[in-house]
Amino acid sequence: MAKFVLIGSGLAGGLLAAYLGRRGYDVDLYERRADPREGNIVGGRSINLAISTRGIHALEQIGIADKAMEHAIPMRGRMIHDRSGELHFSPYDVDPKKCINSIGRAALNTTVIEAAQRYPNVRVHFNHKCTEVHLESASAQLETAEGVITARGDAVIGVDGAFSAVRESMQLKIGNFQYDESYLAHGYKELTIPPGPNASWSMEKNALHIWPRKSFMMIALPNPDGSFTCTLFWEFEGPRSFATMKTDDDVRRFFEEEFPDAVPLMPGFLEDFRNNPTGSLVTIRCAPWVYRDKVCLVGDAAHAVVPFYGQGMNAAFEDCVVLDECFDEFPENRDHAFSEYFRRRKENADALADLAIENFIEMRDKTASKIFRVKKRLDHALEAALPGIYLPLYTMITFTRMPYAKAAKRAHIQDSLVYSGLFLIAAISVGAILWLFAT
Ligand SMILES: Cc1cc2nc3c(=O)[nH]c(=O)nc-3n(C[C@H](O)[C@H](O)[C@H](O)COP(=O)(O)OP(=O)(O)OC[C@H]3O[C@@H](n4cnc5c(N)ncnc54)[C@H](O)[C@@H]3O)c2cc1C
């Protein structure tokens, strides 16, 4: 049986190790951090995430969806907070059972690692940092407390996130490797709304809360202990930005002006703002994701996207499903399995990258407008009237496993038809009115 060296036991690394372990492959999974069960696994990343159909399907395939979803909190729609504190709820789908789910990153990471460790042929090594990969020999250099070691396999898979060391080795050693990284002008900072009395939620629990403020926004996702994790997405630089918040008074004034209904619920917002890191938001596109039958990239290492469609992890999990399908279809030809995986995923990852950036504008700006809410109602009315024929883009991305690129194309065609139809109806109505007046 082939031996795989996996670099990175984050969300996709743990899950992929479980998939490979189930196939009977020999797997060594190396992670630079300590065992997440010893605490501090998040390391500046989002504390909770939205998981939806694609991610849940990937967990189901390996039999851990029920365990992973045990403490997940369904979010049925967006709860929009305007500046006056007024609330508007906009459901995600016409079917109230369709929801996204807030799930803790740490617990989910532990669940996938433990799923991998069920297989005796999977070994997980923490505190091993990959510094370089040798492509031809499928071996990785790893820094450990005892010194540098070399891990050899038949193939190395880089599941080591947006700043992947495996990808960097490919970039250095593959002549025509294409690489593009682009940063948003916005960064993000996490803040907390603590639990209310008796571990209750001080806002609607089953919603994703959004404070859209045109060029920036804050969102909040519920946690099982009654708290909410808020994330402020804001420009790094500019007249009013992270850079201009010099004192606690600046921060207090900004929050009181922009999020007046949230401030009373966030007694520690000044400390959070001061102490929590400001993260950056990067989109990474590269090609190829594979080198012969020796090296492969999965998850953020291959295609980091900004978080505004809530799909980065879902897509990373979907990669694991597709790679597993390719191993199933080409069991004797890893070279083919890898290149087929790349072929099936690349255009979809690119489509998701575009959708995620577009959705930032929708969330921070359009959700605040009445036109947005009318458009959502029209979407839902069409979906109800034409079941299976008309599917809103958000529904296709979030509640189906339709390839991302196909969903984007289909939404484009649907929009053209709907807007032409509306234009035609309007033109006929005006024509009819004019005719009535003329006769
Ligand atoms: C603010 C924010 C909110 C988000 N919200 C959502 C959401 O709601 N829904 C969603 O689907 N996605 C969301 N995402 C995206 C999601 O976090 C990522 O897509 C997901 O974590 C990718 O999983 P991964 O396993 O590929 O990478 P990661 O989770 O980053 O894991 C990579 C692992 O590799 C390890 N590693 C890195 N370098 C090395 C090395 N040199 N040697 C050894 N180990 C290494 C890291 O320590 C880590 O454990 C969000 C992202 C951000 C930043």
PDB file of N, CA and C in Angstrom, residues 314-377:
ATOM      1  N   ASN A 314     -15.782  24.529   3.636  1.00  0.00           N
ATOM      2  CA  ASN A 314     -16.685  23.623   2.906  1.00  0.00           C
ATOM      3  C   ASN A 314     -16.020  23.148   1.613  1.00  0.00           C
ATOM      4  N   ALA A 315     -15.348  24.070   0.933  1.00  0.00           N
ATOM      5  CA  ALA A 315     -14.658  23.716  -0.318  1.00  0.00           C
ATOM      6  C   ALA A 315     -13.464  22.808  -0.031  1.00  0.00           C
ATOM      7  N   ALA A 316     -12.758  23.078   1.062  1.00  0.00           N
ATOM      8  CA  ALA A 316     -11.597  22.249   1.422  1.00  0.00           C
ATOM      9  C   ALA A 316     -12.062  20.809   1.716  1.00  0.00           C
ATOM     10  N   PHE A 317     -13.197  20.697   2.399  1.00  0.00           N
ATOM     11  CA  PHE A 317     -13.750  19.361   2.676  1.00  0.00           C
ATOM     12  C   PHE A 317     -14.197  18.687   1.368  1.00  0.00           C
ATOM     13  N   GLU A 318     -14.767  19.495   0.469  1.00  0.00           N
ATOM     14  CA  GLU A 318     -15.214  18.934  -0.814  1.00  0.00           C
ATOM     15  C   GLU A 318     -14.012  18.425  -1.627  1.00  0.00           C
ATOM     16  N   ASP A 319     -12.868  19.128  -1.515  1.00  0.00           N
ATOM     17  CA  ASP A 319     -11.636  18.631  -2.150  1.00  0.00           C
ATOM     18  C   ASP A 319     -11.350  17.198  -1.712  1.00  0.00           C
ATOM     19  N   CYS A 320     -11.489  16.960  -0.402  1.00  0.00           N
ATOM     20  CA  CYS A 320     -11.180  15.616   0.141  1.00  0.00           C
ATOM     21  C   CYS A 320     -12.096  14.574  -0.498  1.00  0.00           C
ATOM     22  N   VAL A 321     -13.375  14.933  -0.656  1.00  0.00           N
ATOM     23  CA  VAL A 321     -14.335  13.995  -1.272  1.00  0.00           C
ATOM     24  C   VAL A 321     -13.921  13.715  -2.716  1.00  0.00           C
ATOM     25  N   VAL A 322     -13.586  14.769  -3.449  1.00  0.00           N
ATOM     26  CA  VAL A 322     -13.250  14.597  -4.872  1.00  0.00           C
ATOM     27  C   VAL A 322     -11.946  13.810  -5.019  1.00  0.00           C
ATOM     28  N   LEU A 323     -10.956  14.105  -4.191  1.00  0.00           N
ATOM     29  CA  LEU A 323      -9.689  13.358  -4.279  1.00  0.00           C
ATOM     30  C   LEU A 323      -9.939  11.879  -3.966  1.00  0.00           C
ATOM     31  N   ASP A 324     -10.768  11.643  -2.983  1.00  0.00           N
ATOM     32  CA  ASP A 324     -11.105  10.251  -2.627  1.00  0.00           C
ATOM     33  C   ASP A 324     -11.806   9.549  -3.798  1.00  0.00           C
ATOM     34  N   GLU A 325     -12.706  10.276  -4.473  1.00  0.00           N
ATOM     35  CA  GLU A 325     -13.383   9.701  -5.653  1.00  0.00           C
ATOM     36  C   GLU A 325     -12.367   9.368  -6.743  1.00  0.00           C
ATOM     37  N   CYS A 326     -11.376  10.249  -6.908  1.00  0.00           N
ATOM     38  CA  CYS A 326     -10.355  10.017  -7.947  1.00  0.00           C
ATOM     39  C   CYS A 326      -9.498   8.805  -7.593  1.00  0.00           C
ATOM     40  N   PHE A 327      -9.169   8.628  -6.319  1.00  0.00           N
ATOM     41  CA  PHE A 327      -8.427   7.422  -5.911  1.00  0.00           C
ATOM     42  C   PHE A 327      -9.265   6.169  -6.179  1.00  0.00           C
ATOM     43  N   ASP A 328     -10.570   6.325  -5.989  1.00  0.00           N
ATOM     44  CA  ASP A 328     -11.468   5.197  -6.215  1.00  0.00           C
ATOM     45  C   ASP A 328     -11.507   4.827  -7.702  1.00  0.00           C
ATOM     46  N   GLU A 329     -11.545   5.857  -8.552  1.00  0.00           N
ATOM     47  CA  GLU A 329     -11.657   5.610  -9.997  1.00  0.00           C
ATOM     48  C   GLU A 329     -10.344   5.150 -10.613  1.00  0.00           C
ATOM     49  N   PHE A 330      -9.223   5.596 -10.050  1.00  0.00           N
ATOM     50  CA  PHE A 330      -7.908   5.253 -10.634  1.00  0.00           C
ATOM     51  C   PHE A 330      -7.001   4.660  -9.553  1.00  0.00           C
ATOM     52  N   PRO A 331      -7.387   3.517  -8.997  1.00  0.00           N
ATOM     53  CA  PRO A 331      -6.632   3.005  -7.835  1.00  0.00           C
ATOM     54  C   PRO A 331      -5.189   2.647  -8.161  1.00  0.00           C
ATOM     55  N   GLU A 332      -4.931   2.313  -9.415  1.00  0.00           N
ATOM     56  CA  GLU A 332      -3.567   1.872  -9.775  1.00  0.00           C
ATOM     57  C   GLU A 332      -2.739   2.992 -10.381  1.00  0.00           C
ATOM     58  N   ASN A 333      -3.311   4.171 -10.498  1.00  0.00           N
ATOM     59  CA  ASN A 333      -2.598   5.227 -11.221  1.00  0.00           C
ATOM     60  C   ASN A 333      -2.740   6.566 -10.459  1.00  0.00           C
ATOM     61  N   ARG A 334      -1.854   6.761  -9.492  1.00  0.00           N
ATOM     62  CA  ARG A 334      -1.950   7.963  -8.644  1.00  0.00           C
ATOM     63  C   ARG A 334      -1.719   9.239  -9.456  1.00  0.00           C
ATOM     64  N   ASP A 335      -0.832   9.152 -10.431  1.00  0.00           N
ATOM     65  CA  ASP A 335      -0.556  10.285 -11.302  1.00  0.00           C
ATOM     66  C   ASP A 335      -1.879  10.788 -11.913  1.00  0.00           C
ATOM     67  N   HIS A 336      -2.648   9.829 -12.445  1.00  0.00           N
ATOM     68  CA  HIS A 336      -3.925  10.157 -13.076  1.00  0.00           C
ATOM     69  C   HIS A 336      -4.940  10.653 -12.045  1.00  0.00           C
ATOM     70  N   ALA A 337      -4.944   9.993 -10.893  1.00  0.00           N
ATOM     71  CA  ALA A 337      -5.892  10.410  -9.835  1.00  0.00           C
ATOM     72  C   ALA A 337      -5.619  11.862  -9.443  1.00  0.00           C
ATOM     73  N   PHE A 338      -4.337  12.210  -9.243  1.00  0.00           N
ATOM     74  CA  PHE A 338      -3.981  13.584  -8.864  1.00  0.00           C
ATOM     75  C   PHE A 338      -4.389  14.571  -9.965  1.00  0.00           C
ATOM     76  N   SER A 339      -4.048  14.256 -11.226  1.00  0.00           N
ATOM     77  CA  SER A 339      -4.323  15.261 -12.266  1.00  0.00           C
ATOM     78  C   SER A 339      -5.824  15.389 -12.516  1.00  0.00           C
ATOM     79  N   GLU A 340      -6.552  14.292 -12.350  1.00  0.00           N
ATOM     80  CA  GLU A 340      -7.996  14.364 -12.516  1.00  0.00           C
ATOM     81  C   GLU A 340      -8.626  15.196 -11.389  1.00  0.00           C
ATOM     82  N   TYR A 341      -8.114  15.027 -10.173  1.00  0.00           N
ATOM     83  CA  TYR A 341      -8.579  15.835  -9.028  1.00  0.00           C
ATOM     84  C   TYR A 341      -8.365  17.332  -9.328  1.00  0.00           C
ATOM     85  N   PHE A 342      -7.178  17.660  -9.834  1.00  0.00           N
ATOM     86  CA  PHE A 342      -6.869  19.060 -10.153  1.00  0.00           C
ATOM     87  C   PHE A 342      -7.820  19.574 -11.232  1.00  0.00           C
ATOM     88  N   ARG A 343      -8.043  18.738 -12.268  1.00  0.00           N
ATOM     89  CA  ARG A 343      -8.918  19.145 -13.369  1.00  0.00           C
ATOM     90  C   ARG A 343     -10.344  19.415 -12.868  1.00  0.00           C
ATOM     91  N   ARG A 344     -10.837  18.535 -11.985  1.00  0.00           N
ATOM     92  CA  ARG A 344     -12.218  18.686 -11.514  1.00  0.00           C
ATOM     93  C   ARG A 344     -12.385  19.879 -10.572  1.00  0.00           C
ATOM     94  N   ARG A 345     -11.339  20.216  -9.826  1.00  0.00           N
ATOM     95  CA  ARG A 345     -11.497  21.235  -8.789  1.00  0.00           C
ATOM     96  C   ARG A 345     -11.092  22.657  -9.190  1.00  0.00           C
ATOM     97  N   LYS A 346     -10.131  22.771 -10.105  1.00  0.00           N
ATOM     98  CA  LYS A 346      -9.523  24.092 -10.318  1.00  0.00           C
ATOM     99  C   LYS A 346     -10.545  25.157 -10.724  1.00  0.00           C
ATOM    100  N   GLU A 347     -11.375  24.876 -11.754  1.00  0.00           N
ATOM    101  CA  GLU A 347     -12.287  25.938 -12.215  1.00  0.00           C
ATOM    102  C   GLU A 347     -13.321  26.259 -11.133  1.00  0.00           C
ATOM    103  N   ASN A 348     -13.618  25.254 -10.312  1.00  0.00           N
ATOM    104  CA  ASN A 348     -14.586  25.499  -9.244  1.00  0.00           C
ATOM    105  C   ASN A 348     -13.990  26.367  -8.145  1.00  0.00           C
ATOM    106  N   ALA A 349     -12.723  26.110  -7.825  1.00  0.00           N
ATOM    107  CA  ALA A 349     -12.053  26.947  -6.817  1.00  0.00           C
ATOM    108  C   ALA A 349     -11.947  28.385  -7.325  1.00  0.00           C
ATOM    109  N   ASP A 350     -11.641  28.552  -8.604  1.00  0.00           N
ATOM    110  CA  ASP A 350     -11.544  29.902  -9.172  1.00  0.00           C
ATOM    111  C   ASP A 350     -12.908  30.605  -9.125  1.00  0.00           C
ATOM    112  N   ALA A 351     -13.956  29.855  -9.446  1.00  0.00           N
ATOM    113  CA  ALA A 351     -15.305  30.452  -9.417  1.00  0.00           C
ATOM    114  C   ALA A 351     -15.659  30.867  -7.995  1.00  0.00           C
ATOM    115  N   LEU A 352     -15.324  30.013  -7.023  1.00  0.00           N
ATOM    116  CA  LEU A 352     -15.634  30.352  -5.632  1.00  0.00           C
ATOM    117  C   LEU A 352     -14.868  31.601  -5.193  1.00  0.00           C
ATOM    118  N   ALA A 353     -13.622  31.723  -5.616  1.00  0.00           N
ATOM    119  CA  ALA A 353     -12.822  32.896  -5.229  1.00  0.00           C
ATOM    120  C   ALA A 353     -13.531  34.183  -5.673  1.00  0.00           C
ATOM    121  N   ASP A 354     -14.058  34.173  -6.913  1.00  0.00           N
ATOM    122  CA  ASP A 354     -14.765  35.361  -7.416  1.00  0.00           C
ATOM    123  C   ASP A 354     -16.058  35.598  -6.636  1.00  0.00           C
ATOM    124  N   LEU A 355     -16.811  34.515  -6.416  1.00  0.00           N
ATOM    125  CA  LEU A 355     -18.094  34.656  -5.710  1.00  0.00           C
ATOM    126  C   LEU A 355     -17.882  35.204  -4.299  1.00  0.00           C
ATOM    127  N   ALA A 356     -16.808  34.749  -3.649  1.00  0.00           N
ATOM    128  CA  ALA A 356     -16.559  35.157  -2.257  1.00  0.00           C
ATOM    129  C   ALA A 356     -16.283  36.656  -2.191  1.00  0.00           C
ATOM    130  N   ILE A 357     -15.549  37.168  -3.164  1.00  0.00           N
ATOM    131  CA  ILE A 357     -15.268  38.617  -3.165  1.00  0.00           C
ATOM    132  C   ILE A 357     -16.550  39.398  -3.464  1.00  0.00           C
ATOM    133  N   GLU A 358     -17.329  38.905  -4.448  1.00  0.00           N
ATOM    134  CA  GLU A 358     -18.599  39.592  -4.782  1.00  0.00           C
ATOM    135  C   GLU A 358     -19.531  39.619  -3.571  1.00  0.00           C
ATOM    136  N   ASN A 359     -19.527  38.537  -2.805  1.00  0.00           N
ATOM    137  CA  ASN A 359     -20.457  38.467  -1.674  1.00  0.00           C
ATOM    138  C   ASN A 359     -20.076  39.425  -0.546  1.00  0.00           C
ATOM    139  N   PHE A 360     -18.824  39.852  -0.510  1.00  0.00           N
ATOM    140  CA  PHE A 360     -18.432  40.854   0.491  1.00  0.00           C
ATOM    141  C   PHE A 360     -19.230  42.136   0.248  1.00  0.00           C
ATOM    142  N   ILE A 361     -19.316  42.508  -1.033  1.00  0.00           N
ATOM    143  CA  ILE A 361     -20.036  43.740  -1.370  1.00  0.00           C
ATOM    144  C   ILE A 361     -21.517  43.560  -1.019  1.00  0.00           C
ATOM    145  N   GLU A 362     -22.044  42.355  -1.328  1.00  0.00           N
ATOM    146  CA  GLU A 362     -23.455  42.098  -1.000  1.00  0.00           C
ATOM    147  C   GLU A 362     -23.686  42.214   0.514  1.00  0.00           C
ATOM    148  N   MET A 363     -22.797  41.580   1.296  1.00  0.00           N
ATOM    149  CA  MET A 363     -23.036  41.556   2.750  1.00  0.00           C
ATOM    150  C   MET A 363     -22.865  42.926   3.383  1.00  0.00           C
ATOM    151  N   ARG A 364     -21.805  43.631   3.010  1.00  0.00           N
ATOM    152  CA  ARG A 364     -21.498  44.863   3.756  1.00  0.00           C
ATOM    153  C   ARG A 364     -22.339  46.037   3.286  1.00  0.00           C
ATOM    154  N   ASP A 365     -22.896  45.940   2.058  1.00  0.00           N
ATOM    155  CA  ASP A 365     -23.577  47.080   1.466  1.00  0.00           C
ATOM    156  C   ASP A 365     -25.028  46.744   1.122  1.00  0.00           C
ATOM    157  N   LYS A 366     -25.192  45.737   0.225  1.00  0.00           N
ATOM    158  CA  LYS A 366     -26.539  45.529  -0.322  1.00  0.00           C
ATOM    159  C   LYS A 366     -27.531  45.005   0.707  1.00  0.00           C
ATOM    160  N   THR A 367     -27.089  44.203   1.691  1.00  0.00           N
ATOM    161  CA  THR A 367     -28.053  43.628   2.642  1.00  0.00           C
ATOM    162  C   THR A 367     -28.815  44.727   3.384  1.00  0.00           C
ATOM    163  N   ALA A 368     -28.230  45.935   3.438  1.00  0.00           N
ATOM    164  CA  ALA A 368     -28.881  47.033   4.169  1.00  0.00           C
ATOM    165  C   ALA A 368     -30.035  47.630   3.374  1.00  0.00           C
ATOM    166  N   SER A 369     -30.114  47.334   2.076  1.00  0.00           N
ATOM    167  CA  SER A 369     -31.101  48.049   1.265  1.00  0.00           C
ATOM    168  C   SER A 369     -32.409  47.275   1.114  1.00  0.00           C
ATOM    169  N   LYS A 370     -33.483  48.055   0.911  1.00  0.00           N
ATOM    170  CA  LYS A 370     -34.809  47.448   0.711  1.00  0.00           C
ATOM    171  C   LYS A 370     -34.808  46.634  -0.584  1.00  0.00           C
ATOM    172  N   ILE A 371     -34.078  47.152  -1.601  1.00  0.00           N
ATOM    173  CA  ILE A 371     -34.037  46.454  -2.902  1.00  0.00           C
ATOM    174  C   ILE A 371     -33.488  45.044  -2.726  1.00  0.00           C
ATOM    175  N   PHE A 372     -32.462  44.907  -1.847  1.00  0.00           N
ATOM    176  CA  PHE A 372     -31.894  43.585  -1.591  1.00  0.00           C
ATOM    177  C   PHE A 372     -32.970  42.649  -1.033  1.00  0.00           C
ATOM    178  N   ARG A 373     -33.741  43.182  -0.069  1.00  0.00           N
ATOM    179  CA  ARG A 373     -34.748  42.318   0.559  1.00  0.00           C
ATOM    180  C   ARG A 373     -35.841  41.943  -0.434  1.00  0.00           C
ATOM    181  N   VAL A 374     -36.201  42.902  -1.316  1.00  0.00           N
ATOM    182  CA  VAL A 374     -37.213  42.608  -2.343  1.00  0.00           C
ATOM    183  C   VAL A 374     -36.651  41.554  -3.299  1.00  0.00           C
ATOM    184  N   LYS A 375     -35.385  41.691  -3.690  1.00  0.00           N
ATOM    185  CA  LYS A 375     -34.748  40.731  -4.616  1.00  0.00           C
ATOM    186  C   LYS A 375     -34.739  39.328  -3.984  1.00  0.00           C
ATOM    187  N   LYS A 376     -34.449  39.268  -2.675  1.00  0.00           N
ATOM    188  CA  LYS A 376     -34.437  37.959  -1.997  1.00  0.00           C
ATOM    189  C   LYS A 376     -35.842  37.354  -2.000  1.00  0.00           C
ATOM    190  N   ARG A 377     -36.849  38.219  -1.762  1.00  0.00           N
ATOM    191  CA  ARG A 377     -38.226  37.707  -1.763  1.00  0.00           C
ATOM    192  C   ARG A 377     -38.607  37.214  -3.153  1.00  0.00           C
TER     193      ARG A 377
END
